[in-house]
C-alpha cells in the first residue's frame, strides 16, 4: 500500500476537507472545491448553488431524500469528478458505479444540489482511506 496524499483535519470545523475537481462534461470547464468528507451522505458529491451556477452542469432530474431536517427535494446534475492533491494533480478519477447507469461514459457521475460541498459514500468507497485519529490526518491510499 502506498500513500497518495494526506490532509489535516480542519481545526475550526473538526472535519476533513478533500480537494475535488469538478468538470462540466460538455464544456470541459472545471474548478476545485474542498469538500466535506461525510460517510452519512449516500451520494457521490453534493455541491452548493454557487458552484453549480459557475460550472453550469447539465441538469438530469430531481430527487427526494430524508435528512435530519425531514423530507427534502434536490436537483441532480452530471459532472466528472477527480480527487486532486494540493497542486491540483489528479489522484483518483471517480466512476459511476450505479447499477441503473445507462451511459457508456462511466466517468460522468450524478451530482446533487446541496447547501455545502460534500463527498459521500459512493465516492468514498471507491478509494482506500487511512485515518490516524491521534494525528488528526486522513490519507488516501493506492
Short mmCIF file of C-alpha atoms in Angstrom, two decimals:
data_model
loop_
_atom_site.label_atom_id
_atom_site.label_comp_id
_atom_site.label_asym_id
_atom_site.label_seq_id
_atom_site.Cartn_x
_atom_site.Cartn_y
_atom_site.Cartn_z
CA UNK A 1 0.00 0.00 0.00
CA UNK A 2 1.27 3.43 -0.96
CA UNK A 3 0.08 6.77 0.36
CA UNK A 4 -1.09 9.02 -2.48
CA UNK A 5 -1.78 12.08 -0.33
CA UNK A 6 -2.96 13.20 3.08
CA UNK A 7 -4.91 16.05 4.61
CA UNK A 8 -5.04 17.51 8.12
CA UNK A 9 -8.36 17.92 9.88
CA UNK A 10 -9.86 21.41 9.68
CA UNK A 11 -9.24 22.53 13.26
CA UNK A 12 -12.01 25.15 13.19
CA UNK A 13 -14.73 22.82 11.94
CA UNK A 14 -13.41 19.44 13.14
CA UNK A 15 -13.88 17.84 9.69
CA UNK A 16 -11.76 16.54 6.84
CA UNK A 17 -11.98 18.62 3.66
CA UNK A 18 -10.85 16.82 0.50
CA UNK A 19 -9.98 18.75 -2.71
CA UNK A 20 -12.18 17.64 -5.60
CA UNK A 21 -12.01 18.77 -9.24
CA UNK A 22 -15.45 19.00 -10.81
CA UNK A 23 -15.65 19.25 -14.61
CA UNK A 24 -18.63 20.03 -16.81
CA UNK A 25 -18.67 17.08 -19.28
CA UNK A 26 -20.00 19.28 -22.10
CA UNK A 27 -17.93 22.49 -21.79
CA UNK A 28 -14.88 20.98 -20.00
CA UNK A 29 -14.93 23.96 -17.60
CA UNK A 30 -13.61 22.82 -14.22
CA UNK A 31 -12.84 24.04 -10.73
CA UNK A 32 -11.52 22.62 -7.48
CA UNK A 33 -13.57 22.67 -4.27
CA UNK A 34 -12.59 21.44 -0.82
CA UNK A 35 -15.43 19.11 0.13
CA UNK A 36 -16.54 17.77 3.49
CA UNK A 37 -15.75 14.03 3.91
CA UNK A 38 -19.10 12.56 5.07
CA UNK A 39 -19.94 8.85 5.17
CA UNK A 40 -23.51 9.78 6.16
CA UNK A 41 -24.22 11.27 2.71
CA UNK A 42 -25.28 8.45 0.36
CA UNK A 43 -24.43 10.12 -2.96
CA UNK A 44 -21.19 10.83 -4.80
CA UNK A 45 -20.95 14.59 -4.44
CA UNK A 46 -23.11 17.44 -3.24
CA UNK A 47 -22.40 20.96 -4.45
CA UNK A 48 -23.59 24.38 -3.38
CA UNK A 49 -25.71 26.50 -5.75
CA UNK A 50 -22.87 28.93 -6.48
CA UNK A 51 -20.58 26.16 -7.76
CA UNK A 52 -23.39 24.64 -9.84
CA UNK A 53 -24.06 28.07 -11.38
CA UNK A 54 -20.39 28.72 -12.21
CA UNK A 55 -19.91 25.31 -13.85
CA UNK A 56 -23.36 25.28 -15.48
CA UNK A 57 -23.54 21.49 -15.03
CA UNK A 58 -26.10 19.63 -17.17
CA UNK A 59 -29.27 19.03 -15.14
CA UNK A 60 -30.56 15.45 -15.32
CA UNK A 61 -33.54 15.49 -12.97
CA UNK A 62 -34.76 15.87 -9.43
CA UNK A 63 -34.80 13.67 -6.37
CA UNK A 64 -36.13 13.41 -2.85
CA UNK A 65 -34.39 12.33 0.31
CA UNK A 66 -34.78 12.08 4.06
CA UNK A 67 -32.40 14.08 6.23
CA UNK A 68 -32.35 15.21 9.84
CA UNK A 69 -34.43 18.16 8.59
CA UNK A 70 -37.05 15.80 7.14
CA UNK A 71 -38.02 15.26 3.50
CA UNK A 72 -36.04 17.39 1.05
CA UNK A 73 -36.10 17.83 -2.72
CA UNK A 74 -32.97 18.47 -4.75
CA UNK A 75 -31.78 18.81 -8.34
CA UNK A 76 -29.41 16.29 -9.93
CA UNK A 77 -26.64 17.27 -12.32
CA UNK A 78 -23.89 15.46 -14.23
CA UNK A 79 -20.18 16.03 -13.90
CA UNK A 80 -16.74 14.48 -13.95
CA UNK A 81 -15.13 14.15 -10.51
CA UNK A 82 -11.49 13.69 -9.51
CA UNK A 83 -9.76 13.73 -6.16
CA UNK A 84 -6.73 16.00 -6.50
CA UNK A 85 -3.70 16.92 -4.42
CA UNK A 86 -2.87 20.44 -3.22
CA UNK A 87 -1.20 21.17 -6.59
CA UNK A 88 -4.41 20.11 -8.38
CA UNK A 89 -2.76 16.95 -9.79
CA UNK A 90 -5.31 14.18 -10.28
CA UNK A 91 -5.03 11.34 -7.75
CA UNK A 92 -8.22 9.33 -8.38
CA UNK A 93 -10.90 9.58 -11.08
CA UNK A 94 -14.32 8.68 -9.73
CA UNK A 95 -16.59 6.47 -11.87
CA UNK A 96 -20.34 5.93 -11.92
CA UNK A 97 -20.97 2.66 -10.07
CA UNK A 98 -24.78 2.85 -10.08
CA UNK A 99 -26.42 -0.29 -11.43
CA UNK A 100 -29.03 1.87 -13.16
CA UNK A 101 -26.41 3.83 -15.11
CA UNK A 102 -27.27 3.51 -18.80
CA UNK A 103 -24.49 5.80 -20.02
CA UNK A 104 -21.42 4.34 -21.64
CA UNK A 105 -19.26 7.12 -20.14
CA UNK A 106 -18.64 5.78 -16.65
CA UNK A 107 -16.65 8.90 -15.71
CA UNK A 108 -19.84 11.02 -15.76
CA UNK A 109 -21.48 10.81 -12.34
CA UNK A 110 -24.59 12.33 -10.77
CA UNK A 111 -24.05 15.36 -8.54
CA UNK A 112 -26.69 16.58 -6.12
CA UNK A 113 -27.63 20.14 -5.33
CA UNK A 114 -26.64 20.65 -1.69
CA UNK A 115 -26.03 23.55 0.68
CA UNK A 116 -22.31 22.79 1.07
CA UNK A 117 -19.65 20.96 -0.98
CA UNK A 118 -19.66 17.39 0.36
CA UNK A 119 -18.39 13.98 -0.76
CA UNK A 120 -20.50 10.95 0.05
CA UNK A 121 -20.20 7.21 0.43
CA UNK A 122 -20.42 6.38 -3.32
CA UNK A 123 -17.24 8.40 -3.85
CA UNK A 124 -15.57 7.44 -0.58
CA UNK A 125 -15.90 3.69 -1.12
CA UNK A 126 -14.06 3.87 -4.45
CA UNK A 127 -10.83 4.60 -2.57
CA UNK A 128 -8.90 3.17 0.35
CA UNK A 129 -8.53 5.59 3.25
CA UNK A 130 -6.48 5.60 6.42
CA UNK A 131 -7.39 7.89 9.31
CA UNK A 132 -4.86 8.44 12.07
CA UNK A 133 -7.05 9.89 14.79
CA UNK A 134 -4.17 10.70 17.14
CA UNK A 135 -2.61 12.86 14.39
CA UNK A 136 -5.91 14.26 13.02
CA UNK A 137 -4.95 13.29 9.47
CA UNK A 138 -6.60 11.31 6.67
CA UNK A 139 -4.67 9.57 3.89
CA UNK A 140 -5.80 8.26 0.53
CA UNK A 141 -4.04 5.01 -0.41
CA UNK A 142 -3.16 3.34 -3.69
#
